[in-house]
PDB file of C-alpha atoms in Angstrom:
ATOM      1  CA  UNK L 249       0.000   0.000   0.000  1.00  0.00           C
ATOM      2  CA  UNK L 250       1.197   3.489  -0.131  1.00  0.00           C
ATOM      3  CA  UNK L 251       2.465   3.674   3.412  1.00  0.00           C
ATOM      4  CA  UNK L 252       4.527   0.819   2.624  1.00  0.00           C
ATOM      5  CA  UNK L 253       5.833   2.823  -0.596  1.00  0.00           C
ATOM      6  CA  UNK L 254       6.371   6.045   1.741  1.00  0.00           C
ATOM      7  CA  UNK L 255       8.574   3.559   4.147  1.00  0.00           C
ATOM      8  CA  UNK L 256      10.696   2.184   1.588  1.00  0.00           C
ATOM      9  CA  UNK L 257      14.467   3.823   2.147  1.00  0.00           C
ATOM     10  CA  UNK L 258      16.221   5.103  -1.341  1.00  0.00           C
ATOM     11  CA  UNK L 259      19.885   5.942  -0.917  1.00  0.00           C
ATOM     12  CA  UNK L 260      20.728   9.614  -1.655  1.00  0.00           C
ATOM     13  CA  UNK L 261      24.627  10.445  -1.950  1.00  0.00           C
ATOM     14  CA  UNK L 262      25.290  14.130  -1.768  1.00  0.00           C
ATOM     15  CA  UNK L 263      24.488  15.596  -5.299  1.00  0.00           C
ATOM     16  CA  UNK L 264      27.728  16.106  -6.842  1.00  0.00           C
ATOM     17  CA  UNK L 265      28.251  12.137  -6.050  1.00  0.00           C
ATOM     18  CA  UNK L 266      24.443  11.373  -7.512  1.00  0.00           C
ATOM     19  CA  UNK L 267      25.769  13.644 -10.372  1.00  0.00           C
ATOM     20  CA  UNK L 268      29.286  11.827 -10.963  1.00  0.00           C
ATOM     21  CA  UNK L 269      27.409   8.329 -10.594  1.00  0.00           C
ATOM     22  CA  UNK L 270      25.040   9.143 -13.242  1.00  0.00           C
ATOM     23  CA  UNK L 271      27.730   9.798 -15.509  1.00  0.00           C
ATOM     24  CA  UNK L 272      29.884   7.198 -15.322  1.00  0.00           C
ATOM     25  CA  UNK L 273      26.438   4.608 -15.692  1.00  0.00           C
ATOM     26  CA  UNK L 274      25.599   6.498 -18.355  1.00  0.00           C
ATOM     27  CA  UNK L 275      29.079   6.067 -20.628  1.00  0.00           C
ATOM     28  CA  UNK L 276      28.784   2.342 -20.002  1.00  0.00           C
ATOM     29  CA  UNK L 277      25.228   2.394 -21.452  1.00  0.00           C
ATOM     30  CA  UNK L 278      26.179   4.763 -24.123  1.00  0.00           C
ATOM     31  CA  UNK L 279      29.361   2.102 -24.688  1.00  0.00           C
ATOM     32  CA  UNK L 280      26.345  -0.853 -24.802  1.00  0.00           C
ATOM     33  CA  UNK L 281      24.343   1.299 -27.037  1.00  0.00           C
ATOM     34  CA  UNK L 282      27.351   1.462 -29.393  1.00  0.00           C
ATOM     35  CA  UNK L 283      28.749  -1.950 -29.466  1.00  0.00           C
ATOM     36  CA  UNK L 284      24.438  -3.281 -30.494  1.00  0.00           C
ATOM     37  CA  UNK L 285      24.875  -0.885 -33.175  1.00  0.00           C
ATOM     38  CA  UNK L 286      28.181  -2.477 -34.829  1.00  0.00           C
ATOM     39  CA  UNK L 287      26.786  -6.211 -34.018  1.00  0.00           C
ATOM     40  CA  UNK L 288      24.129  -5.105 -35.928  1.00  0.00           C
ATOM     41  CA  UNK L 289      26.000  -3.209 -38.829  1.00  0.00           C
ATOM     42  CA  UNK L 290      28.051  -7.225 -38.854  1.00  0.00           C
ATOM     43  CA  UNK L 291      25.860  -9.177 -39.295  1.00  0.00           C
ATOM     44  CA  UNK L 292      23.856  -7.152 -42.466  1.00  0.00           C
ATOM     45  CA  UNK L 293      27.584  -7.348 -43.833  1.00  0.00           C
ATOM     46  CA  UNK L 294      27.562 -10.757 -43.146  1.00  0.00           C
ATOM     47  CA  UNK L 295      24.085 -11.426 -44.777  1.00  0.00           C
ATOM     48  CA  UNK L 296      25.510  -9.566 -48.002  1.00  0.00           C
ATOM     49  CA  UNK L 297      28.279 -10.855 -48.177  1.00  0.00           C
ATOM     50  CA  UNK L 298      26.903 -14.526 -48.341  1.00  0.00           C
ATOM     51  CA  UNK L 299      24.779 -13.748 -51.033  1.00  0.00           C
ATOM     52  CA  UNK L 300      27.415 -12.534 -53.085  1.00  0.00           C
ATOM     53  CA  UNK L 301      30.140 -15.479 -52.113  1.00  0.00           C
ATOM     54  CA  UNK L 302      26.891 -18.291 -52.731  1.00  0.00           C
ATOM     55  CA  UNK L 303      26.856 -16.262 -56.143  1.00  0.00           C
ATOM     56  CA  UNK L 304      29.796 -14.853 -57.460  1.00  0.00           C
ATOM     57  CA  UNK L 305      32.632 -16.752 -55.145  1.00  0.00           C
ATOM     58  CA  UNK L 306      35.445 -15.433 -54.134  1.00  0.00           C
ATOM     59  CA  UNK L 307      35.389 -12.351 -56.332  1.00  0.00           C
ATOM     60  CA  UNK L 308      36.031  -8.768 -55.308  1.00  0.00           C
ATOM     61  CA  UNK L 309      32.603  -6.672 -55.538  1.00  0.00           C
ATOM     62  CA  UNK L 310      33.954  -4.132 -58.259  1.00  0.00           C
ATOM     63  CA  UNK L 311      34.568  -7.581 -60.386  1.00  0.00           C
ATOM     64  CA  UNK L 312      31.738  -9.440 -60.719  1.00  0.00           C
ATOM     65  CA  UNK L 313      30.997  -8.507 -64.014  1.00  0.00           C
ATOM     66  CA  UNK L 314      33.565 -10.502 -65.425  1.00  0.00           C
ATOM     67  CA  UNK L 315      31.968 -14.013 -63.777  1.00  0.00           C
ATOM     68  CA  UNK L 316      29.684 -15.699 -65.769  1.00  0.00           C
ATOM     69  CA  UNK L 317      26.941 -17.594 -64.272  1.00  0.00           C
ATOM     70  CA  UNK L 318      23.976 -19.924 -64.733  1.00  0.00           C
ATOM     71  CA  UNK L 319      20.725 -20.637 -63.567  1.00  0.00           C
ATOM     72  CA  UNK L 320      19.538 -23.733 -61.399  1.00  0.00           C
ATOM     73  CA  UNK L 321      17.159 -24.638 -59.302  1.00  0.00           C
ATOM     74  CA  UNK L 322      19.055 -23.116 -56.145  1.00  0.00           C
ATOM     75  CA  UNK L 323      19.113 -19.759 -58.636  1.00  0.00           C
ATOM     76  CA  UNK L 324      21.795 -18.158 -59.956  1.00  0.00           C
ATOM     77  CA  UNK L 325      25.972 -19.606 -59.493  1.00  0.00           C
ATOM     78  CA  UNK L 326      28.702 -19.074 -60.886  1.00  0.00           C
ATOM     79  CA  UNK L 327      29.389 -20.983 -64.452  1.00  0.00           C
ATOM     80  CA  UNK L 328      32.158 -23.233 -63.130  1.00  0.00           C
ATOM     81  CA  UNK L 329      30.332 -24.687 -60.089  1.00  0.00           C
ATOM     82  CA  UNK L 330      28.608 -27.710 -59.940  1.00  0.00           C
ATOM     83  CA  UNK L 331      25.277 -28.212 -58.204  1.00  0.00           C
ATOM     84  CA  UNK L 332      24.408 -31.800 -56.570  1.00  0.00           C
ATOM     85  CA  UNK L 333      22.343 -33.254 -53.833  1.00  0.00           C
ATOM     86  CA  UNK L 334      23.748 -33.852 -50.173  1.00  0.00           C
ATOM     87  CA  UNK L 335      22.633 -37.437 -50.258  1.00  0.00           C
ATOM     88  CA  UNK L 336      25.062 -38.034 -52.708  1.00  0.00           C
ATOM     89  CA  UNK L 337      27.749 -36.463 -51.107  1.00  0.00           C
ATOM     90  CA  UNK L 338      27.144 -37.497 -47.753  1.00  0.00           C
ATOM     91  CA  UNK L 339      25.244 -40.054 -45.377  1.00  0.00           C
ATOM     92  CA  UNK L 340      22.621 -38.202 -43.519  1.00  0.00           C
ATOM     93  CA  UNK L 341      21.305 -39.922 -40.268  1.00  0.00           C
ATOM     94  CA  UNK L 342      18.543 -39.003 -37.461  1.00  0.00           C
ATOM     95  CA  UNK L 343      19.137 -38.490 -33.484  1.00  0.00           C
ATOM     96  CA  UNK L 344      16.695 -40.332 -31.005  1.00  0.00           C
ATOM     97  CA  UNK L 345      14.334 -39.640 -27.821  1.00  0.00           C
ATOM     98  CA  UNK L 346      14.602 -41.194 -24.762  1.00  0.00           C
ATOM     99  CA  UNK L 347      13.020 -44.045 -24.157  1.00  0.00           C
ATOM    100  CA  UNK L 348       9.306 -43.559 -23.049  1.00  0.00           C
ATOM    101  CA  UNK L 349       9.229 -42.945 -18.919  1.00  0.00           C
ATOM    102  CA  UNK L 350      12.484 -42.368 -18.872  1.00  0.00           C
ATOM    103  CA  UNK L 351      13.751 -39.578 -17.609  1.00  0.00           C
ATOM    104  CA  UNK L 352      17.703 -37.665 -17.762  1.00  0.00           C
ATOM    105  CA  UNK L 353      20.335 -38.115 -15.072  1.00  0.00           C
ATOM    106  CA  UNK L 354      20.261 -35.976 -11.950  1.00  0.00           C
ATOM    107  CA  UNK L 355      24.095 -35.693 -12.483  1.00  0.00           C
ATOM    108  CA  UNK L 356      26.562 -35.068 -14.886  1.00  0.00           C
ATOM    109  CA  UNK L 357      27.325 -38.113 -16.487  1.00  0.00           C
ATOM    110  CA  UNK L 358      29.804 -39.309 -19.651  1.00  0.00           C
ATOM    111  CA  UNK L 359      26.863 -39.311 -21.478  1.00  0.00           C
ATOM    112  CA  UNK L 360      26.144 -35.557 -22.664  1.00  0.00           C
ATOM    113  CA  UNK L 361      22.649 -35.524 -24.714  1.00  0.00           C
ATOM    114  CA  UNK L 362      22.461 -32.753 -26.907  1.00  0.00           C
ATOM    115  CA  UNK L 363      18.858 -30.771 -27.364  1.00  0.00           C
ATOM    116  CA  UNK L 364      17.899 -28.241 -30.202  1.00  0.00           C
ATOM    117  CA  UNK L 365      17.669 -25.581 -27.453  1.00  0.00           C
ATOM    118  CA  UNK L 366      21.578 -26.533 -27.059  1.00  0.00           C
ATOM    119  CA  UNK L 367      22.335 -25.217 -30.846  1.00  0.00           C
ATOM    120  CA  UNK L 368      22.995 -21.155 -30.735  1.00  0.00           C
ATOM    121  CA  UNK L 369      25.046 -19.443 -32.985  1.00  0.00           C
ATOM    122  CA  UNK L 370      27.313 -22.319 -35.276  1.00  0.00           C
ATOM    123  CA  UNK L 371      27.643 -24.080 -31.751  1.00  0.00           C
ATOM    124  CA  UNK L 372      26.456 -26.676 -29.112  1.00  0.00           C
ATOM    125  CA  UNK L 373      26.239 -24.611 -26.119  1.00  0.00           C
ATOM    126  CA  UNK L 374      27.258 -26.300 -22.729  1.00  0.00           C
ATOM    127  CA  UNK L 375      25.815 -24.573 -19.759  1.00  0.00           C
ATOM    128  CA  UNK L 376      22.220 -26.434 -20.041  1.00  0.00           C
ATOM    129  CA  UNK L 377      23.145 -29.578 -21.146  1.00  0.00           C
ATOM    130  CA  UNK L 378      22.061 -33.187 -20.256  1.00  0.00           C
ATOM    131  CA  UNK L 379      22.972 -36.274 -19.207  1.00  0.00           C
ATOM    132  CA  UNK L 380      21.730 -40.050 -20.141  1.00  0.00           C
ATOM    133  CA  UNK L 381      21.840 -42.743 -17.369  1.00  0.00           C
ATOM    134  CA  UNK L 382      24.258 -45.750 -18.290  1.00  0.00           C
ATOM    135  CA  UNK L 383      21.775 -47.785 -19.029  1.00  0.00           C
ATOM    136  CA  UNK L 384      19.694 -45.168 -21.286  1.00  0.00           C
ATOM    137  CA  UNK L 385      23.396 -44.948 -23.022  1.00  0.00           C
ATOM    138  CA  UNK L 386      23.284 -48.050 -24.267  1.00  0.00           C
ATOM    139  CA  UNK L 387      20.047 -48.355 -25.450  1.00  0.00           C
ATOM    140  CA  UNK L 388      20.795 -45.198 -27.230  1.00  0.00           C
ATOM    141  CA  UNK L 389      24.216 -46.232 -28.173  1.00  0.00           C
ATOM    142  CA  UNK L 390      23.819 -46.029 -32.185  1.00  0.00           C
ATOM    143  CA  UNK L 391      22.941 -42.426 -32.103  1.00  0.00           C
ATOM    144  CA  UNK L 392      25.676 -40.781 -31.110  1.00  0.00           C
ATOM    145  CA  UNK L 393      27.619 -37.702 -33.016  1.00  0.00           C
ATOM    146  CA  UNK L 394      31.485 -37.463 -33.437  1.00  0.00           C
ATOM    147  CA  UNK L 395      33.933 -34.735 -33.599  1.00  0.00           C
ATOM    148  CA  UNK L 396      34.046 -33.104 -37.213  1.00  0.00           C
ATOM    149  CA  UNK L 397      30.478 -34.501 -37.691  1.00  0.00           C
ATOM    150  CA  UNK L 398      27.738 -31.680 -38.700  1.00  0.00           C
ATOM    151  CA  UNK L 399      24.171 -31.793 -36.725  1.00  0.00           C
ATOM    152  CA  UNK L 400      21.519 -29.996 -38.012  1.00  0.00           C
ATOM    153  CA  UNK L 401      18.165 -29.269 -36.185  1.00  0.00           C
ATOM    154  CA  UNK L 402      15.233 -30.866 -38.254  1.00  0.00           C
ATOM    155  CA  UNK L 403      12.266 -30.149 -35.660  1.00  0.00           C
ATOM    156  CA  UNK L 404      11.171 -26.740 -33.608  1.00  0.00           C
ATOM    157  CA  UNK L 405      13.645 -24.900 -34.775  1.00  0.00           C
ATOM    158  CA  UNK L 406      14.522 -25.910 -37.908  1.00  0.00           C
ATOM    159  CA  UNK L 407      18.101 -25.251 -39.535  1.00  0.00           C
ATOM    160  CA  UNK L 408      20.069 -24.644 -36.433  1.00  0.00           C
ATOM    161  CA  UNK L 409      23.795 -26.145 -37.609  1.00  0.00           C
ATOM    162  CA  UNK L 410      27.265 -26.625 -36.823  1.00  0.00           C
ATOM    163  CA  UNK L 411      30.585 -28.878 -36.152  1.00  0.00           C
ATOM    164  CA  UNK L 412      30.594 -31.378 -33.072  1.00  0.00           C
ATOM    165  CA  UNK L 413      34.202 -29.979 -31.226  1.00  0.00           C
ATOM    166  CA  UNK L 414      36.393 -32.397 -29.690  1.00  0.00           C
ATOM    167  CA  UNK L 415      34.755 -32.048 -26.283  1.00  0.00           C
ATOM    168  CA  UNK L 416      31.258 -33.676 -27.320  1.00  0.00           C
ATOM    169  CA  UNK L 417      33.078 -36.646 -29.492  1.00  0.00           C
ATOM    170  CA  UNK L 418      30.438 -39.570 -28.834  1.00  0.00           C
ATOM    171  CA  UNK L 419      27.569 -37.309 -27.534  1.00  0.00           C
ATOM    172  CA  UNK L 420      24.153 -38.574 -28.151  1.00  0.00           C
ATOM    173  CA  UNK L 421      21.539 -36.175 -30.111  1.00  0.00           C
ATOM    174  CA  UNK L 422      17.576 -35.372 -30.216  1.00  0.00           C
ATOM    175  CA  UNK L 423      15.333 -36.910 -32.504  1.00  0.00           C
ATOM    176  CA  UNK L 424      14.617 -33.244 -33.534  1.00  0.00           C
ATOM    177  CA  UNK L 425      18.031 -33.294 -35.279  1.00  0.00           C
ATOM    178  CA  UNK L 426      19.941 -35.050 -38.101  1.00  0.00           C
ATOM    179  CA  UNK L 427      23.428 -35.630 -38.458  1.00  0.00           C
ATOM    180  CA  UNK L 428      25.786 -35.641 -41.264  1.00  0.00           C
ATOM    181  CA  UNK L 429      28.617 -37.442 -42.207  1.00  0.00           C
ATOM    182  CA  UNK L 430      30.337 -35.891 -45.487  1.00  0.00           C
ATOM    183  CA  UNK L 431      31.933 -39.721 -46.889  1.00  0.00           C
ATOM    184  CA  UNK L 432      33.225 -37.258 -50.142  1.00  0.00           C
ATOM    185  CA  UNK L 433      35.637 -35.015 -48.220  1.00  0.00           C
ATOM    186  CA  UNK L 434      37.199 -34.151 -51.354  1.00  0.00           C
ATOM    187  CA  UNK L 435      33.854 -32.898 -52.807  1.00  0.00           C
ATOM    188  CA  UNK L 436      32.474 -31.178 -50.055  1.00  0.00           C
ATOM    189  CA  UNK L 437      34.069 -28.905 -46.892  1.00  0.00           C
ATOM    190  CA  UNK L 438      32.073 -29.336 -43.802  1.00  0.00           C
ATOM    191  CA  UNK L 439      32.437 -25.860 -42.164  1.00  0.00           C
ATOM    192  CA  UNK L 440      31.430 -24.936 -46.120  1.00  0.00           C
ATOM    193  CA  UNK L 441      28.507 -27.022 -45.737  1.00  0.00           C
ATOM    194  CA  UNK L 442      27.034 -25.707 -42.579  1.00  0.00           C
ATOM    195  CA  UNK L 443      27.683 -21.728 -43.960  1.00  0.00           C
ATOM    196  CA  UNK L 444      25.456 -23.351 -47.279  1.00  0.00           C
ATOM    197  CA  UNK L 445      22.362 -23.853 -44.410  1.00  0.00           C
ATOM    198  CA  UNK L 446      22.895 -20.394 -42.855  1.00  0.00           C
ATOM    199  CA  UNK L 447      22.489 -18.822 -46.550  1.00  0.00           C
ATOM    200  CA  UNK L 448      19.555 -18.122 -48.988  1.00  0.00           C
ATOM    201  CA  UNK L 449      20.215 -20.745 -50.805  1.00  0.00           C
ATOM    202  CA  UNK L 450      19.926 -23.213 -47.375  1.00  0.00           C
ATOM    203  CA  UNK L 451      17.065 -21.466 -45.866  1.00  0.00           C
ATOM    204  CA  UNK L 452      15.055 -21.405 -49.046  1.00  0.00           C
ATOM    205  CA  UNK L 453      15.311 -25.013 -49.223  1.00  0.00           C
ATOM    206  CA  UNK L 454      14.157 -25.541 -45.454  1.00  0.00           C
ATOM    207  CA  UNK L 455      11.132 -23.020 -46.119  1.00  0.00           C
ATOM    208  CA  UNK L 456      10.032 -25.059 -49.200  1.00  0.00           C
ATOM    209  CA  UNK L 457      10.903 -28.559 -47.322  1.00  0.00           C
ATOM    210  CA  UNK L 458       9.268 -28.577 -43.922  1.00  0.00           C
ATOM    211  CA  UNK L 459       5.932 -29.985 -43.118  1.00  0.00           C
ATOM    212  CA  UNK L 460       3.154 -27.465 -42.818  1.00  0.00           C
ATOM    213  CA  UNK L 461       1.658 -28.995 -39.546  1.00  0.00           C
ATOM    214  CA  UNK L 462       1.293 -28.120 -35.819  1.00  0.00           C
ATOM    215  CA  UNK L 463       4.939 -29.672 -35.191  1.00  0.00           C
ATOM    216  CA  UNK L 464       6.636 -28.499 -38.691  1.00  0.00           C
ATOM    217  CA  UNK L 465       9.754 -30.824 -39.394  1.00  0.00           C
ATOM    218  CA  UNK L 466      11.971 -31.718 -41.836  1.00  0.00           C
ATOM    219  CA  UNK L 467      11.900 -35.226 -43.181  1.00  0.00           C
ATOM    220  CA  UNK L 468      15.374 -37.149 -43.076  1.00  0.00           C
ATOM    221  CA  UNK L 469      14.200 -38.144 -46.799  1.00  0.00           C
ATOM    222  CA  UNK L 470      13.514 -34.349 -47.857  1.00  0.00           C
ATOM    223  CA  UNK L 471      17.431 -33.281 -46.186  1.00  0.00           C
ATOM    224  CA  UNK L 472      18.839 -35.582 -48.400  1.00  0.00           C
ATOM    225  CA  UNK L 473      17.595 -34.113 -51.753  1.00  0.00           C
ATOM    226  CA  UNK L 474      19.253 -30.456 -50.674  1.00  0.00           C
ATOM    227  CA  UNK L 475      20.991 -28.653 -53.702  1.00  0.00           C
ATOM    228  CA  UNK L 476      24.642 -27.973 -52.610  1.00  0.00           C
ATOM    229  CA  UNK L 477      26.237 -25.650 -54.404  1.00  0.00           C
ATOM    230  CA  UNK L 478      29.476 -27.056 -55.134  1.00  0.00           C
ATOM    231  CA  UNK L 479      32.567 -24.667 -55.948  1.00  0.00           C
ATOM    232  CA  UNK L 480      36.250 -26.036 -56.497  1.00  0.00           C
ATOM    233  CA  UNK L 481      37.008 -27.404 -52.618  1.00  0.00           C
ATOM    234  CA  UNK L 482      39.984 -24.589 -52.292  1.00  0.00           C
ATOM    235  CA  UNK L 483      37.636 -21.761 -53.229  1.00  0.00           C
ATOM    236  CA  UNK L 484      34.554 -23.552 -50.875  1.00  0.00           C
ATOM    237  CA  UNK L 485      37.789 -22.799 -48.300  1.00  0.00           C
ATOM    238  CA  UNK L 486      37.714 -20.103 -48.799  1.00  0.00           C
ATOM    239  CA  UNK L 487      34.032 -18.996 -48.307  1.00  0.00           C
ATOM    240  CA  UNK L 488      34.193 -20.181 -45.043  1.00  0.00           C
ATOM    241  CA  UNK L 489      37.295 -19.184 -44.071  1.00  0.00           C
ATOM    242  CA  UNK L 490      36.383 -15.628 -44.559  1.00  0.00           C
ATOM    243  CA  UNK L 491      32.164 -16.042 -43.033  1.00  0.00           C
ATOM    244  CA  UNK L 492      33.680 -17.700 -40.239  1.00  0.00           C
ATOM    245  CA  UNK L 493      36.124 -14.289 -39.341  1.00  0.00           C
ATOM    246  CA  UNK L 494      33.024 -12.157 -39.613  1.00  0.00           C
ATOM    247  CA  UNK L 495      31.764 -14.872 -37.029  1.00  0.00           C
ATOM    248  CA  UNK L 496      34.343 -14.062 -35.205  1.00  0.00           C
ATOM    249  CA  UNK L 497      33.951 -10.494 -34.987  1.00  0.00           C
ATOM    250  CA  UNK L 498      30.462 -10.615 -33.783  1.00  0.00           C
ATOM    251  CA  UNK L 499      31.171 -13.084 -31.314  1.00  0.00           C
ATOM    252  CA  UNK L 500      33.826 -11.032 -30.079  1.00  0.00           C
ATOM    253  CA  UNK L 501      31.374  -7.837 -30.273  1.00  0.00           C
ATOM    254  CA  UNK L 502      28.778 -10.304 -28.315  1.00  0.00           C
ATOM    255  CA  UNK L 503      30.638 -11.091 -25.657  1.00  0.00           C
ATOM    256  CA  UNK L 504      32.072  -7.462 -25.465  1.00  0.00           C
ATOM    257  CA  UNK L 505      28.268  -6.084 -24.871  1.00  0.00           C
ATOM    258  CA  UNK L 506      27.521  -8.928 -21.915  1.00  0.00           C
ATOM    259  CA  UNK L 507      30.351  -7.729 -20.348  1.00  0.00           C
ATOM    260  CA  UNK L 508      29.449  -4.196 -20.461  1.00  0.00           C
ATOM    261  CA  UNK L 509      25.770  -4.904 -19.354  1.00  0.00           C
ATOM    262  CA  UNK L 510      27.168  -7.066 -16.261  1.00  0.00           C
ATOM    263  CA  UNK L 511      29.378  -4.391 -15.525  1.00  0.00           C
ATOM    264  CA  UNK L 512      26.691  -1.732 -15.767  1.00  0.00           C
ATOM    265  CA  UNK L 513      24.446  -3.706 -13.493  1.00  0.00           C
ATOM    266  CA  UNK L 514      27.585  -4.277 -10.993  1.00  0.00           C
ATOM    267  CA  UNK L 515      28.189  -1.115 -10.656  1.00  0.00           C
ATOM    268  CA  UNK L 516      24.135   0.237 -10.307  1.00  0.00           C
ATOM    269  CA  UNK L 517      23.822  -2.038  -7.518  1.00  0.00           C
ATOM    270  CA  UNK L 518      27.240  -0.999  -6.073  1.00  0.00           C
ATOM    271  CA  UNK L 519      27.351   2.532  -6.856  1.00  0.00           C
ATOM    272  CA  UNK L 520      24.081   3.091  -5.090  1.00  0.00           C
ATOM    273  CA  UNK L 521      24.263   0.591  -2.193  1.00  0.00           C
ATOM    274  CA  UNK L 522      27.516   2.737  -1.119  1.00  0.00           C
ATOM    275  CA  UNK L 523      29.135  -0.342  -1.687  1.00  0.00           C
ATOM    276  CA  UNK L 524      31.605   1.495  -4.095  1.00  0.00           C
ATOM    277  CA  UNK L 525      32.739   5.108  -3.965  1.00  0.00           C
ATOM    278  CA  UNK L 526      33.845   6.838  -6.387  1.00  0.00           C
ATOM    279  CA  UNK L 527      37.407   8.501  -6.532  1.00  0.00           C
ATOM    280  CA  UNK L 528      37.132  11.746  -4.705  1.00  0.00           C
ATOM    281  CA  UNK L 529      38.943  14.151  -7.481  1.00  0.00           C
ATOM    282  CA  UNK L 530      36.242  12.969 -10.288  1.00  0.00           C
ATOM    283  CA  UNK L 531      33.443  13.853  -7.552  1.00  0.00           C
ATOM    284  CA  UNK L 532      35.034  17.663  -7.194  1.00  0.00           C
ATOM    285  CA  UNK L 533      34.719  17.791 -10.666  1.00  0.00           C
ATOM    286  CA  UNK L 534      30.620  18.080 -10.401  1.00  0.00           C
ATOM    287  CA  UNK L 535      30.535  20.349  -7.849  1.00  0.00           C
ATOM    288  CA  UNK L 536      29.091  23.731  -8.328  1.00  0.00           C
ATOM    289  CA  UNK L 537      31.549  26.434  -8.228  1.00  0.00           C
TER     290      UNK L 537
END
């Protein structure tokens, strides 16, 4: 009630101080502000820049006039590239659910199960994951995913991909994703492969494939008829090599910004807790001559 409001106690540092706190919280939002802005100006050059390299290849912009291309059913490529379909490049495989009634380990076990809500960003994130019983292991023993394999979500949602690291070798995955084992290395790069989902060319081909129903999903059957587009394996390379340090960048812009926002909300609760003081000689600095 309003007496209760009336009762609560709000901190109030001497004005020059309230001043001085206000500014500093207000660079490191300001900082925030700034660092959104250039994840966000990334990853439209990112989005570009794949629809040029899925077109042209590796071709500076003020060239492409000079590359000749051709149409297919992904649209247009350049002349010299080839276009086939993933089943025939690779062997394409689905995860599986635990067993019905059965339920995930209370511990960490050496059993890591990997979940579409553990895909984020090109990569299996960690913090959430879970863990099979022994027994639950080995009924689930042949569908497991190995280092330098690529998973791809096929259920809820649908196209999330990357490359199993060394730390998950052996890890067992959802029904609601596929894996895929490229048997044609010399045909096919896999960190190539998984930029090929993340394009236009990828996510047109998920739109057109999944199931129009309450639980949309893409059939195992339907993955394997993807178009690749299939560039020299040097130049493919090179397409990822150069996506994957624009990755970087906004990964290194992304972690940047949490650090700012934890510091920001460190130093509110600090700052006005009295729990941190600022340096005297910046506080002078707001007072009133």
């Amino acid at each position: 009630n309003i007496n209760e409001i009336k009762s609560i106690q709000i901190p109030l540092p001497p004005l020059p101080e309230q001043k001085a706190i206000a500014t500093v919280l207000d660079k490191i939002r300001q900082a925030i502000e700034q660092t959104e802005e250039v994840i966000k100006e990334t990853k439209e050059l990112k989005k570009s820049l794949m629809k040029h390299l899925f077109t042209y290849g590796v071709v500076p912009f003020d060239e492409i006039d000079k590359v000749k291309l051709k149409e297919t059913e992904i649209g247009l490529i350049s002349e010299h590239w080839e276009v086939k379909k993933l089943g025939e490049l690779s062997i394409v495989k689905g995860g599986k659910r635990l067993p019905k009634g059965h339920k995930f380990a209370e511990e960490i076990t050496k059993y890591p199960y990997l979940r579409v809500s553990d895909f984020r960003n090109g990569k299996v994130k960690r913090e959430n994951l879970k863990y099979l019983t022994e027994e639950d292991a080995e009924i689930l023993k042949n569908y497991r995913i190995f280092e330098g394999e690529i998973y791809i979500s096929i259920a809820g949602t649908i196209g999330l991909s990357g490359i199993i690291p060394k730390e998950l070798n052996g890890a067992y995955l959802t029904e609601n994703a596929a894996k895929i084992i490229i048997d044609k290395i010399h045909e096919l790069n896999s960190l190539y492969l998984v930029y090929v989902f993340n394009s236009h060319i990828g996510k047109f081909q998920i739109e057109s494939n999944v199931s129009k129903t309450s639980q949309p999903k893409l059939a195992l059957s339907k993955l394997k008829q993807f178009q690749i587009p299939i560039p020299p394996i040097d130049e493919q390379k090179q397409i990822a090599e150069i996506l994957s340090k624009v990755d970087q960048k906004i990964e290194a812009e992304e972690n940047k910004k949490q650090a700012l926002e934890q510091l920001f909300k460190t130093l509110l609760n600090n700052l006005m807790t009295g729990k941190i003081r600022l340096d005297k000689n910046f506080i002078k600095k707001f007072e009133e001559k």
